[in-house]
Coordinates of C-alpha atoms in Angstrom, one line a residue:
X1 CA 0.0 0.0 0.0
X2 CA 1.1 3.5 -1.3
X3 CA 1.9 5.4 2.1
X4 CA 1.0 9.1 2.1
X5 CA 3.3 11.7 2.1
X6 CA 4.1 14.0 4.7
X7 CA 2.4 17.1 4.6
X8 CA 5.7 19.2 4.0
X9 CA 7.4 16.8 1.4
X10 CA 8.4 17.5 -2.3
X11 CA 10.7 15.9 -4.2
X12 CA 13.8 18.7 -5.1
X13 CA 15.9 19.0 -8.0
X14 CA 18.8 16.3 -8.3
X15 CA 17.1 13.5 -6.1
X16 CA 18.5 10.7 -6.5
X17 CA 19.1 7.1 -5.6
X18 CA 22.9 7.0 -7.2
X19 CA 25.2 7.6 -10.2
X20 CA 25.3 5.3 -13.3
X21 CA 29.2 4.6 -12.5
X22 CA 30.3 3.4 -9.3
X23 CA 33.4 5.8 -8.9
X24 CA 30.9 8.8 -8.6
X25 CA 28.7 6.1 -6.3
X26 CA 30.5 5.9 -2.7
X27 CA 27.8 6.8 -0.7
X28 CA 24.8 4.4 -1.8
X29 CA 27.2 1.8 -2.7
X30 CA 28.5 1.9 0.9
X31 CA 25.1 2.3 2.3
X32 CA 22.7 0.4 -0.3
X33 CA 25.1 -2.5 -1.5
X34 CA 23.4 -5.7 -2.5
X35 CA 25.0 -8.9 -2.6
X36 CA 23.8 -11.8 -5.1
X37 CA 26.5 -14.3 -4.0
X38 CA 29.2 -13.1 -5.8
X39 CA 31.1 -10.9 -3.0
X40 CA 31.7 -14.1 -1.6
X41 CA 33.0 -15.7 -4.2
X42 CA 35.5 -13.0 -5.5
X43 CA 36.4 -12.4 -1.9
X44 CA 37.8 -15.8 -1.4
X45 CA 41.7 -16.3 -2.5
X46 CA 40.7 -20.1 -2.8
X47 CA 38.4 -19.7 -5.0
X48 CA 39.3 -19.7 -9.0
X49 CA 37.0 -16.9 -10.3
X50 CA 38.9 -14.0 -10.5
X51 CA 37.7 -12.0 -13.9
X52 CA 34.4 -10.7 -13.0
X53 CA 32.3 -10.8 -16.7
X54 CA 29.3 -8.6 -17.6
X55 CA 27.1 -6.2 -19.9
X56 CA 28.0 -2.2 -19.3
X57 CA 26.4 -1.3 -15.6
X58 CA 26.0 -4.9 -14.9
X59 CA 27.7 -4.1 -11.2
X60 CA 31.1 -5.0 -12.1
X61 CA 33.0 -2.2 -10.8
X62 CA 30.7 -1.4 -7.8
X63 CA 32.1 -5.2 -6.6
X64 CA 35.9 -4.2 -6.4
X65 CA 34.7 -0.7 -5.1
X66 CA 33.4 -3.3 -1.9
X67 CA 35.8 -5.2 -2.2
X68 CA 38.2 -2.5 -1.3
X69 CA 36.2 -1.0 1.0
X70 CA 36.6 -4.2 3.0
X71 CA 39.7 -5.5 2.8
X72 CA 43.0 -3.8 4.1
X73 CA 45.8 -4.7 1.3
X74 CA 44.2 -4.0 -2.1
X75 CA 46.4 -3.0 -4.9
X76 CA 44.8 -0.7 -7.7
X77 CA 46.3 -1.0 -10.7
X78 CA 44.6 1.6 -13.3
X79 CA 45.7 0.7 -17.4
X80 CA 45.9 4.1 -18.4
X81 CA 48.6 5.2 -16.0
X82 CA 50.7 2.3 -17.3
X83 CA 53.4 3.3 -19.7
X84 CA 51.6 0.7 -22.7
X85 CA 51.0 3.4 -25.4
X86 CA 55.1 3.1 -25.1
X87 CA 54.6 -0.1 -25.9
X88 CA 52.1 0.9 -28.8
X89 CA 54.2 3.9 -29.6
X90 CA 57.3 1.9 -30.2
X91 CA 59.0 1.9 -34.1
X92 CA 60.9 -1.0 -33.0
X93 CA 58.0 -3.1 -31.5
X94 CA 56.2 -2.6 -34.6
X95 CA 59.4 -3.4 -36.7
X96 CA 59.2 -6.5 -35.4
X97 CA 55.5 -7.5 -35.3
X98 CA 55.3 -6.0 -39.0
X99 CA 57.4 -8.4 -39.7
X100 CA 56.0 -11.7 -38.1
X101 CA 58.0 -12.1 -34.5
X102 CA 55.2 -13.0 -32.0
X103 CA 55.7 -10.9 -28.9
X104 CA 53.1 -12.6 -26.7
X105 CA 55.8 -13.9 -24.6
X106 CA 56.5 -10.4 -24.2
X107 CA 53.6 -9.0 -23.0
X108 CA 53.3 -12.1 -20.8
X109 CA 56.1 -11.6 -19.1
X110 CA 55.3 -7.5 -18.6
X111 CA 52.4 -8.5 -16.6
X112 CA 54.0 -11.0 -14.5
X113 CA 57.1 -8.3 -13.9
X114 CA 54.3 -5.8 -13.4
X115 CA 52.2 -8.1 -10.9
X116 CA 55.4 -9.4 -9.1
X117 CA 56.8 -6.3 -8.4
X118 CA 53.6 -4.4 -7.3
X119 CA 53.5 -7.6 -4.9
X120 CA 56.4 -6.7 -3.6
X121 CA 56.9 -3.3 -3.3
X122 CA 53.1 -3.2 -1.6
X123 CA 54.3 -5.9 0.9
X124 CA 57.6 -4.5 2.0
X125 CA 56.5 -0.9 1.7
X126 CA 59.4 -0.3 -0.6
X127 CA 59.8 3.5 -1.7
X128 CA 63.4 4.4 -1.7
X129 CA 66.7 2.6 -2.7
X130 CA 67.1 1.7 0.7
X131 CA 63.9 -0.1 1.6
X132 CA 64.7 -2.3 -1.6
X133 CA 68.3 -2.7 0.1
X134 CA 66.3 -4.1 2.9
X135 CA 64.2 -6.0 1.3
X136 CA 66.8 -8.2 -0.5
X137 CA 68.9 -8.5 2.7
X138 CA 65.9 -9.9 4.5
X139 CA 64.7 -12.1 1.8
X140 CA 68.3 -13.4 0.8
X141 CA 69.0 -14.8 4.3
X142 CA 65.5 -16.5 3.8
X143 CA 66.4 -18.2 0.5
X144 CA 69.8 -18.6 1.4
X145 CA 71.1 -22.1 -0.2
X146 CA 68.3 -22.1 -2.8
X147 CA 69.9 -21.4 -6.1
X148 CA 66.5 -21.1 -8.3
X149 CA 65.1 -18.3 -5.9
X150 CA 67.8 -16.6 -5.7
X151 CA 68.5 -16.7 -9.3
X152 CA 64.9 -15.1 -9.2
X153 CA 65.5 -12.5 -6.7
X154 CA 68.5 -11.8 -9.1
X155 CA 66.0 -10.7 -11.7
X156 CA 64.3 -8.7 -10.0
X157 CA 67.6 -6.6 -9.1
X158 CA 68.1 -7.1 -12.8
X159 CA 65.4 -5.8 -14.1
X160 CA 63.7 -3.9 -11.4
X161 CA 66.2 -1.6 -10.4
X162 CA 63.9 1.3 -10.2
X163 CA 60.8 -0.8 -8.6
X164 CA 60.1 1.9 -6.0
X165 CA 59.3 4.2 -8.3
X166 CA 56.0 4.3 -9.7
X167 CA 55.0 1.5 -12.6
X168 CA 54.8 3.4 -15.6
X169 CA 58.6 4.0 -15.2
X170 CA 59.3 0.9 -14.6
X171 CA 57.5 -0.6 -17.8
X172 CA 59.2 1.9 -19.4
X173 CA 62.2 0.5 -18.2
X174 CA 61.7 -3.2 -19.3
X175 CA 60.7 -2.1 -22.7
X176 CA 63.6 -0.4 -23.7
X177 CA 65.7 -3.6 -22.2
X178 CA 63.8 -5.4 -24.7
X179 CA 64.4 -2.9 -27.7
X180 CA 68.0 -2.8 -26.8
X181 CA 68.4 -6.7 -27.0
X182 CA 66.4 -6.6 -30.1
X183 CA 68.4 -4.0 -31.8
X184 CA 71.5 -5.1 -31.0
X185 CA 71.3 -8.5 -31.0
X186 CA 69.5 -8.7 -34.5
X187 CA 71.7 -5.2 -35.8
X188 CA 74.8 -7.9 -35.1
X189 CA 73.3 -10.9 -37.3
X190 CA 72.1 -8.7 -39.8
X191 CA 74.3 -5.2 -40.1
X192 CA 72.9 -1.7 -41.1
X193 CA 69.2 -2.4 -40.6
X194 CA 66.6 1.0 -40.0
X195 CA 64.9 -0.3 -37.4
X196 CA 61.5 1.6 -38.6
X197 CA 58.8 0.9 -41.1
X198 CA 60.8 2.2 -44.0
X199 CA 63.6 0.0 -43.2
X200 CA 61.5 -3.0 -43.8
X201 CA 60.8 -1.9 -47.1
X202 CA 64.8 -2.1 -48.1
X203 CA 64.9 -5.5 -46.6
X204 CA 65.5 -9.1 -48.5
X205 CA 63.3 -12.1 -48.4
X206 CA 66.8 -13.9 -46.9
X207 CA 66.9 -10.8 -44.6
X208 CA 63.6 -10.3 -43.2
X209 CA 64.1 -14.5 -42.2
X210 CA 67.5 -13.6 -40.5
X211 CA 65.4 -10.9 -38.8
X212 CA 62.7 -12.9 -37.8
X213 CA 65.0 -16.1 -36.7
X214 CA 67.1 -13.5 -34.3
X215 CA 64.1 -11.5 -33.3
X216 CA 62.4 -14.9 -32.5
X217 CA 65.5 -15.9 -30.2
X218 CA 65.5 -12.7 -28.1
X219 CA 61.9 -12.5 -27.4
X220 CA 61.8 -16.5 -26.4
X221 CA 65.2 -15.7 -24.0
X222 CA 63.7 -12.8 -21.7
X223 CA 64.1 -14.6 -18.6
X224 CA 61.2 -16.9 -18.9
X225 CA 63.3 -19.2 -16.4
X226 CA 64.1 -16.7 -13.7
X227 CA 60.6 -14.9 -14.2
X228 CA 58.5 -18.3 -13.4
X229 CA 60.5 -18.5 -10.8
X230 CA 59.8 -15.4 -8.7
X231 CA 55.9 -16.5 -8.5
X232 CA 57.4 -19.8 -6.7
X233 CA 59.2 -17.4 -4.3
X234 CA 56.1 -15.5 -4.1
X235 CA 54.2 -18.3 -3.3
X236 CA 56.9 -20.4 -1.1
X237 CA 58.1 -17.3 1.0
X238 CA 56.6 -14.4 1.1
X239 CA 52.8 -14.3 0.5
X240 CA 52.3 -17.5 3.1
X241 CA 50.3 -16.0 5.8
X242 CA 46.9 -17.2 5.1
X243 CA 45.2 -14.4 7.5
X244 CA 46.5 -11.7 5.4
X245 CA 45.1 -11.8 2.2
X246 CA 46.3 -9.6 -0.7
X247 CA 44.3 -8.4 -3.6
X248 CA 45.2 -6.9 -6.8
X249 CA 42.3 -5.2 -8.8
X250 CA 42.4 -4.0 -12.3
X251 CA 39.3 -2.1 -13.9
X252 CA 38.1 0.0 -17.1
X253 CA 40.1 -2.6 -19.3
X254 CA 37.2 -1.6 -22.2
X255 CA 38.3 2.0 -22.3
X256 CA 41.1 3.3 -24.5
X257 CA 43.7 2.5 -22.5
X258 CA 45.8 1.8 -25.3
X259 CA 45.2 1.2 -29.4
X260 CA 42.3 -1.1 -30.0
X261 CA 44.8 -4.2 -31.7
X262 CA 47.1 -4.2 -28.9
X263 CA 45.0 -3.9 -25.8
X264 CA 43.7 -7.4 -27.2
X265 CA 46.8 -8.9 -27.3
X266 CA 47.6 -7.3 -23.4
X267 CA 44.6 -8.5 -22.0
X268 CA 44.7 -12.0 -23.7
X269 CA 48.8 -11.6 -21.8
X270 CA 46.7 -10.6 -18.6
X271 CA 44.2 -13.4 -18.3
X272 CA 47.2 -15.8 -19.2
X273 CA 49.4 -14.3 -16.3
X274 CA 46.7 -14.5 -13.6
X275 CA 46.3 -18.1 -14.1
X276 CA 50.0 -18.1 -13.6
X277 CA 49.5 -16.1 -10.5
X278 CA 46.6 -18.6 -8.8
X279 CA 49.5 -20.7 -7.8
X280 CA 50.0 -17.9 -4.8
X281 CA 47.8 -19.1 -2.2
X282 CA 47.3 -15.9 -0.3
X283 CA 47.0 -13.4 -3.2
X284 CA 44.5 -12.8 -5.8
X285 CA 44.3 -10.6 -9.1
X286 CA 41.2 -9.8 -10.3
X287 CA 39.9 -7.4 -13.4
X288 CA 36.7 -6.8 -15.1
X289 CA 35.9 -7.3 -18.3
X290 CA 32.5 -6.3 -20.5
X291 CA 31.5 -9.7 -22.3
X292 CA 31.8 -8.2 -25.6
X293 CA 34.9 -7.4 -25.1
X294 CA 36.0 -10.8 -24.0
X295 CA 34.6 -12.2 -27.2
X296 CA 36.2 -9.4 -28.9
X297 CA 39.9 -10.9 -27.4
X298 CA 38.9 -14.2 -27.7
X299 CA 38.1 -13.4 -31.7
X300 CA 41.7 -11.3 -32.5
X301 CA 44.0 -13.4 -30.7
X302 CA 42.6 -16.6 -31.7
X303 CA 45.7 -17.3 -33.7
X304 CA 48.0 -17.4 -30.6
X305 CA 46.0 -20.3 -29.2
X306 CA 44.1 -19.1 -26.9
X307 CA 41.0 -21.3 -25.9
X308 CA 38.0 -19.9 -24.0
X309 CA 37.2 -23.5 -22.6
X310 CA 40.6 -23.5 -20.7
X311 CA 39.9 -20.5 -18.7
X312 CA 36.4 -20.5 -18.0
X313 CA 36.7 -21.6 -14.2
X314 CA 38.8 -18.3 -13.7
X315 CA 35.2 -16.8 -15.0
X316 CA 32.5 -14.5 -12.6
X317 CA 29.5 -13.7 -14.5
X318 CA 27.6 -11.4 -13.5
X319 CA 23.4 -11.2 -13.7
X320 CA 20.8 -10.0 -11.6
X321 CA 17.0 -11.3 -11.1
X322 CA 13.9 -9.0 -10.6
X323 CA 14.5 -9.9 -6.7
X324 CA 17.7 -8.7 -6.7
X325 CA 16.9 -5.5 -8.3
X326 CA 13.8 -4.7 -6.2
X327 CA 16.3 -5.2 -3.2
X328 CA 18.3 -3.2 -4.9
X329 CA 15.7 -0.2 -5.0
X330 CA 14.6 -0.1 -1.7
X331 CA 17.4 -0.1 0.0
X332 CA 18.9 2.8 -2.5
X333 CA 14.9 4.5 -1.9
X334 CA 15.5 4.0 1.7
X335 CA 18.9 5.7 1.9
X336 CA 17.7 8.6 0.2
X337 CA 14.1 9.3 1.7
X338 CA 14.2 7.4 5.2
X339 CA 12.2 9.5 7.5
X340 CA 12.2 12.3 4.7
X341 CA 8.7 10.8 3.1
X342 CA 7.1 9.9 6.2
X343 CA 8.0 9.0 9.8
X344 CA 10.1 5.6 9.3
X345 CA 11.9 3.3 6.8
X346 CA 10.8 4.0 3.1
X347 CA 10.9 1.2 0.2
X348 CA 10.2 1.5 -3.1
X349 CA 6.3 0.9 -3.3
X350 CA 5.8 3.0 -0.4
X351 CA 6.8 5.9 -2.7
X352 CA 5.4 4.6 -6.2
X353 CA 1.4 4.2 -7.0
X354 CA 0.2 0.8 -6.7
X355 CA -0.6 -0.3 -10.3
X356 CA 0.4 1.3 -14.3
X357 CA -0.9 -0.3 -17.4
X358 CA -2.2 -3.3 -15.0
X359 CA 1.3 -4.5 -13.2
X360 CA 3.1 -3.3 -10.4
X361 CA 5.4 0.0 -11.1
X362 CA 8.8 -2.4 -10.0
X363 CA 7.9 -5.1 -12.4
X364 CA 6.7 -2.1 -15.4
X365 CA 9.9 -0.3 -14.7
X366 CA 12.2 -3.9 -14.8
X367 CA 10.7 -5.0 -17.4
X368 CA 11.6 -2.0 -19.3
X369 CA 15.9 -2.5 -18.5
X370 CA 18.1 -5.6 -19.3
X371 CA 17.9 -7.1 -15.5
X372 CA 21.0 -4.5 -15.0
X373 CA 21.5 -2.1 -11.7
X374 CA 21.9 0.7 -13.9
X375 CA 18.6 0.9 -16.4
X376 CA 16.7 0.3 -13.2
X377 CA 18.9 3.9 -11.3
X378 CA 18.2 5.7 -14.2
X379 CA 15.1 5.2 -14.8
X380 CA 14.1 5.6 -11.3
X381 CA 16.1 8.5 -11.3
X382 CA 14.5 9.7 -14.3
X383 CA 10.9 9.4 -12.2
X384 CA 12.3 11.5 -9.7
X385 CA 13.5 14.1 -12.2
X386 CA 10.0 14.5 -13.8
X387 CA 8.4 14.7 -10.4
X388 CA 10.3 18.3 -8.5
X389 CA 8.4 19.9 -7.0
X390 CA 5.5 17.3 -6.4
X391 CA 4.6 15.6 -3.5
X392 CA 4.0 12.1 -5.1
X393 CA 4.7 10.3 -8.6
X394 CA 1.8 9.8 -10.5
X395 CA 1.4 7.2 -13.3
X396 CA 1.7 10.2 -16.0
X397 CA 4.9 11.3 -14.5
X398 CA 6.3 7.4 -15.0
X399 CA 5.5 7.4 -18.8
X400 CA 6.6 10.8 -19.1
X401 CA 10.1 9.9 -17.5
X402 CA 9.9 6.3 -20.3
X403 CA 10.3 8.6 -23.3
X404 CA 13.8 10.4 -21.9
X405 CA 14.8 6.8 -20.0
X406 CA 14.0 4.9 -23.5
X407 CA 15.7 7.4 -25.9
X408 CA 18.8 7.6 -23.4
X409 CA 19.0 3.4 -23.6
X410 CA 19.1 3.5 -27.4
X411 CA 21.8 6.3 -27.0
X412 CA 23.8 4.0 -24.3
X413 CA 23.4 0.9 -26.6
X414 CA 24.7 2.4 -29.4
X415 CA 27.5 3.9 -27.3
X416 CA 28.4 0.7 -25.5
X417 CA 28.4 -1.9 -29.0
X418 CA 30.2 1.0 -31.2
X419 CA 33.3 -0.9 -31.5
X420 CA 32.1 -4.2 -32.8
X421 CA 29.0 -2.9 -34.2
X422 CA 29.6 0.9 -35.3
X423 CA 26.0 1.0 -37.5
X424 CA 23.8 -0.6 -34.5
X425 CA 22.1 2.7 -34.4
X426 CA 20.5 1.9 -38.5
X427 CA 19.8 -1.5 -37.2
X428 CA 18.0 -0.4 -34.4
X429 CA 16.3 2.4 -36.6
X430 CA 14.6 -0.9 -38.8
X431 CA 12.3 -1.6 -36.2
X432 CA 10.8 2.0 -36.1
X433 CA 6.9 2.6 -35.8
X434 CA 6.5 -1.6 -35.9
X435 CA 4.2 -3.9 -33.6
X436 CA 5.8 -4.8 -30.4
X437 CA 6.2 -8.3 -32.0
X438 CA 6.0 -9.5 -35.9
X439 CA 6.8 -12.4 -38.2
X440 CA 10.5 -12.5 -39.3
X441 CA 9.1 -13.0 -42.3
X442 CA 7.5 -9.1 -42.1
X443 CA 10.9 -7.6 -42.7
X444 CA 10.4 -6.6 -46.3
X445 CA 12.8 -6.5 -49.3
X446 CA 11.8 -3.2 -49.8
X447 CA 12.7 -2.0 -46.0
X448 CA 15.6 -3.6 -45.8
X449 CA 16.8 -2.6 -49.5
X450 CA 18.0 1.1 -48.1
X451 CA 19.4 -0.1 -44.9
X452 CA 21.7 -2.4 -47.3
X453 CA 22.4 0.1 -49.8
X454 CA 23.9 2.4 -46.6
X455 CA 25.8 -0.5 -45.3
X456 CA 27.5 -1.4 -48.8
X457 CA 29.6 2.0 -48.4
X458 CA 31.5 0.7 -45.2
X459 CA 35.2 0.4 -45.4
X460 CA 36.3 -3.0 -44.5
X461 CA 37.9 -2.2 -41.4
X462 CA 34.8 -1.3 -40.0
X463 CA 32.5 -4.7 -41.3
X464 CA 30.7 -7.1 -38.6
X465 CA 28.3 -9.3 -40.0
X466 CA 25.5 -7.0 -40.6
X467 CA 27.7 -5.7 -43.3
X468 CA 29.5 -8.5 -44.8
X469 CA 26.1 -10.1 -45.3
X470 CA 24.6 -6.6 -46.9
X471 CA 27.8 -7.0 -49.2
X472 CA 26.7 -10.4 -49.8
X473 CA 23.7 -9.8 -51.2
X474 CA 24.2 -6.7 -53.0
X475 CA 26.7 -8.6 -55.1
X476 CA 24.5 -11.7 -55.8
X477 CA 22.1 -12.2 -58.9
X478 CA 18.9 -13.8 -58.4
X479 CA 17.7 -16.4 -57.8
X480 CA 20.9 -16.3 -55.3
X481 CA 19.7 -12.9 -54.3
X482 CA 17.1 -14.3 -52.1
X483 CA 18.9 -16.8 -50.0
X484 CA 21.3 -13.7 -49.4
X485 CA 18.2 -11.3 -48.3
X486 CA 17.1 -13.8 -46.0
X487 CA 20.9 -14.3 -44.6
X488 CA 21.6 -10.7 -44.3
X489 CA 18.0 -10.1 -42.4
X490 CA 18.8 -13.3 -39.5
X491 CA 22.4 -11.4 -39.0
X492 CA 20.4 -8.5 -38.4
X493 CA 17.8 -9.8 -36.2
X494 CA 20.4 -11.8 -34.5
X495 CA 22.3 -9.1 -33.7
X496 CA 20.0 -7.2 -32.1
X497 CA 18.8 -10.4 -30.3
X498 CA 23.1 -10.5 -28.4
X499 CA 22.3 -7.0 -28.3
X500 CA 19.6 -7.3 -25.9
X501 CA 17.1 -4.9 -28.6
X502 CA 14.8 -8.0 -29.3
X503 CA 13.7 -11.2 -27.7
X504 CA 13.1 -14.2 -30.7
X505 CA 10.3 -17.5 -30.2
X506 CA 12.1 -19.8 -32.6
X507 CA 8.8 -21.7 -33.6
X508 CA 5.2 -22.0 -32.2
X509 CA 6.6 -24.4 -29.1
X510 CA 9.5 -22.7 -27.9
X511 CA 9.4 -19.6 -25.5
X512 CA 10.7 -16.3 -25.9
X513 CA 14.4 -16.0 -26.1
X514 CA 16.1 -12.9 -24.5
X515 CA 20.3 -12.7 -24.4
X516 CA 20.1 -12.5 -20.6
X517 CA 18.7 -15.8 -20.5
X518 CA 21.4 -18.6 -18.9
X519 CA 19.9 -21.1 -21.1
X520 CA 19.7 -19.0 -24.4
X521 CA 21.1 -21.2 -27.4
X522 CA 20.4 -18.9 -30.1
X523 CA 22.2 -19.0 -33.5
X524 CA 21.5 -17.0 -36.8
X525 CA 20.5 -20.1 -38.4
X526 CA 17.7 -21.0 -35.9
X527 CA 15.7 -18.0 -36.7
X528 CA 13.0 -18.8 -39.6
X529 CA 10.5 -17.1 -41.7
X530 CA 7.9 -17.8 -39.4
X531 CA 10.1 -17.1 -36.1
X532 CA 8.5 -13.9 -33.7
X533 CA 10.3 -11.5 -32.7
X534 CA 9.7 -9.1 -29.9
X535 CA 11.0 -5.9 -29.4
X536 CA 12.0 -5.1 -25.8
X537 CA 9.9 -3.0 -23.6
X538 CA 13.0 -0.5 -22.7
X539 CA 13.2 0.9 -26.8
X540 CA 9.1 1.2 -26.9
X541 CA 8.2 4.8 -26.6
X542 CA 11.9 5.6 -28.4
X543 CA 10.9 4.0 -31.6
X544 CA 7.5 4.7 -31.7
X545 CA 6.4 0.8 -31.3
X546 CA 2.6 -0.1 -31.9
X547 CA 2.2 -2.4 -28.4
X548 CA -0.9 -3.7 -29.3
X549 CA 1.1 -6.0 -32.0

């Protein structure tokens, strides 16, 4: 039951119950935070899932934010104050990778030198050349007699020299070590070589394999040995106190940290190091990752062997149900208007009326986001915006906050896919002023001709599969032509499907299928002429949709 306002309430201008990103979110995270089971799990050291996986304002950073919050050593490691666009800035990298000399390795072993010394310097508090002094004094008498960890303390002197200063210096430092070895130990196989893109242009067939062969040897040669090493020290004596738990947490991997081809290849390097990195008992890395961008990896570094099925235990997915999220509103409505609204706690139907368009206002405003903590805090947010100055919120006031909420999702979806899908905002625009459901088969030649005839002037670099298939068919004669139509339109629909734009009902005895579904099986191929597909409730009032359909 709807409880009345007190006599003197309105809502003001900027109510809220939180921000859309959890570093502008303190307070209610702090106050409101929710936990579906996995705090516990990422919490734990002994427990494998460390790379927490979900859609943009699933929750993932608002879990390290608690995670922090709660423990004492947490290690924040932030990509773009790392020294990488060195690394991407580098005429001699690129020399090399131009030419075919994998640098995985490489990047492997940046991380590990990165994660080992972070370990280290955090543990031993090591900010000046004579805390490091220290440090190896008290660690050699530990290890004295043991010749492989010493050898590994040895590379960290080696290579770490400046390790109390901060880490983009120091990747600096062991990327110059490697350009050094690469110049001069290829310059002395192969004399008078321009280590830049125009040099490779001057170079032989028999040249650019002497390059490669030498180039090859160096990379393979950086210390793999003594690096593997140092996490057995790590492991073996210094991180052994099981009470004291150390974390290391790396977020905002999908921003642009770094050029688009390489952050692939660095991430691919990360994931591959923290598995490396399980084997200390007592520590444990974790990062976030949006699941596109995962795929995304998983899809440009599929040459360098990398299989999904070999990591997926180090996986945390992240979802959320209605309950969750209705949790998730009262305690955040609660936080904001406790004994503001009336004389005691306040949840979320206490403030909203009971019923609009025949369900409750939690299950017409969750309906209307993709089961994600965000959607749900702006559109409630959105509510409160349209209601200043009032003293209640009114069903008008709900479907007058839907058309900014819906047109701002549509905005946020294109934003979120641009990389891997830079035209989702003309897909989207296909299912303009249509029923809320229709026949796959309703998508006309005749609709769908102009939306091809825009996608056929794409540069390559920028083609998914929207586009290769509108290529397709604009290059086929009939009676090919048709097959191709029907191709291109299942790419499309199946697109927005992963998208989360529209739910599909394969045939007359299946259900709905929406992405967010843990079962969900859907392929391109499944989707037939007479297939339904329904457009989600959250784009509605943005394009127009007939919901009568």
């Amino acid at each position: 039951m709807v409880q009345v306002a007190k006599s003197d309430f309105v809502f003001r201008k900027h109510m809220s119950i939180g921000e859309v990103d959890a570093e502008n979110d303190t307070r209610f995270l702090r106050d409101c935070f929710v936990d579906t089971g996995d705090f516990e799990v990422l919490e734990d050291t002994s427990c494998s899932q460390c790379i927490v996986l979900g859609r943009t304002g699933a929750g993932k950073s608002a879990l390290l934010a608690r995670l922090e919050e709660c423990n004492e050593k947490v290690i924040k490691i932030e990509p773009d104050e790392l020294a990488l666009k060195h690394i991407s800035n580098s005429t001699i990298l690129s020399f090399f990778e131009e030419l075919g000399v994998n640098l995985d390795i490489f990047y492997s072993l940046l991380w590990q030198h990165t994660l080992a010394v972070e370990l280290i310097k955090n543990k031993y508090n090591i900010d000046t050349p004579s805390a490091k002094t220290n440090f190896f004094d008290s660690i050699s008498s530990i290890i004295s007699g043991n010749r492989k960890k010493q050898q590994a303390l040895k590379y960290i002197e080696e290579w770490g020299d400046k390790f109390w200063l901060d880490t983009e210096t120091r990747i600096k430092e062991f990327t110059d070590k490697l350009e050094n070895s690469l110049t001069s130990s290829v310059g002395a196989g192969v004399p008078g070589i321009k280590f830049n893109t125009s040099g490779k242009a001057q170079l032989s067939e028999e040249q650019i394999s002497e390059v490669v062969y030498y180039g090859k040897q160096v990379v393979n040669n950086v210390q793999i040995d003594k690096l593997s090493k140092i996490v057995n020290l790590l492991a073996e004596d210094i991180f052994t106190d099981p009470q004291r738990k150390t974390y290391i947490l790396i977020d905002r991997l999908d921003e642009n940290w770094v050029e688009d081809e390489l952050r692939y290849k660095l991430i691919r390097a990360l994931i591959e190091t923290i598995r490396k990195f399980r084997k200390i008992e007592t520590v444990k890395i974790i990062i976030t990752l949006r699941t596109d961008l995962l795929d995304r990896v998983l899809e440009k570094t599929r040459d360098s062997g990398f299989q999904r099925e070999k990591y997926n235990s180090l996986f945390l997915p992240i979802s959320w149900t209605k309950e969750q999220l209705n949790t998730l509103l009262d305690a955040r409505v609660n936080a904001l208007l406790q004994y503001k609204y009336i004389n005691s706690n306040v949840v979320f139907s206490d403030v909203f009326p009971n019923k609009i368009d025949k369900v409750t206002p939690s299950d017409y405003i969750l309906d209307r986001t993709l089961l994600r903590p965000r959607d749900a805090i702006v559109f409630v947010n959105s509510c409160f915006s349209e209601s200043q100055g009032k003293t209640e919120i009114t069903n008008s006031i709900i479907q007058l906050a839907e058309k900014n909420y819906s047109a701002g999702r549509k905005e946020s979806l294109e934003y979120e896919w641009f990389v891997e899908h830079p035209f989702l905002g003309k897909y989207i625009d296909i299912l303009s002023h249509k029923s809320s459901r229709f026949k796959f088969s309703e998508l006309s030649k005749e609709e769908l001709e102009p939306l091809i005839l825009d996608l056929v002037e794409v540069p390559s670099e920028n083609e998914d599969i929207v586009v290769k298939s509108a290529n397709e068919y604009y290059k086929s004669e009939y009676p090919d032509s048709k097959a191709h139509l029907s191709k291109f339109t299942q790419n499309l629909i199946y697109t927005l499907y992963k998208i989360g734009v529209v739910g599909v009902k394969v045939d007359g005895v299946s259900s709905v299928k929406w992405v967010h579904d843990k079962t969900q099986d859907l392929t391109p191929n499944k989707i037939k002429n007479t297939s339904i597909v329904y457009i989600h409730k959250m784009l509605w009032r943005a394009l127009a949709i007939d919901k009568r359909g």
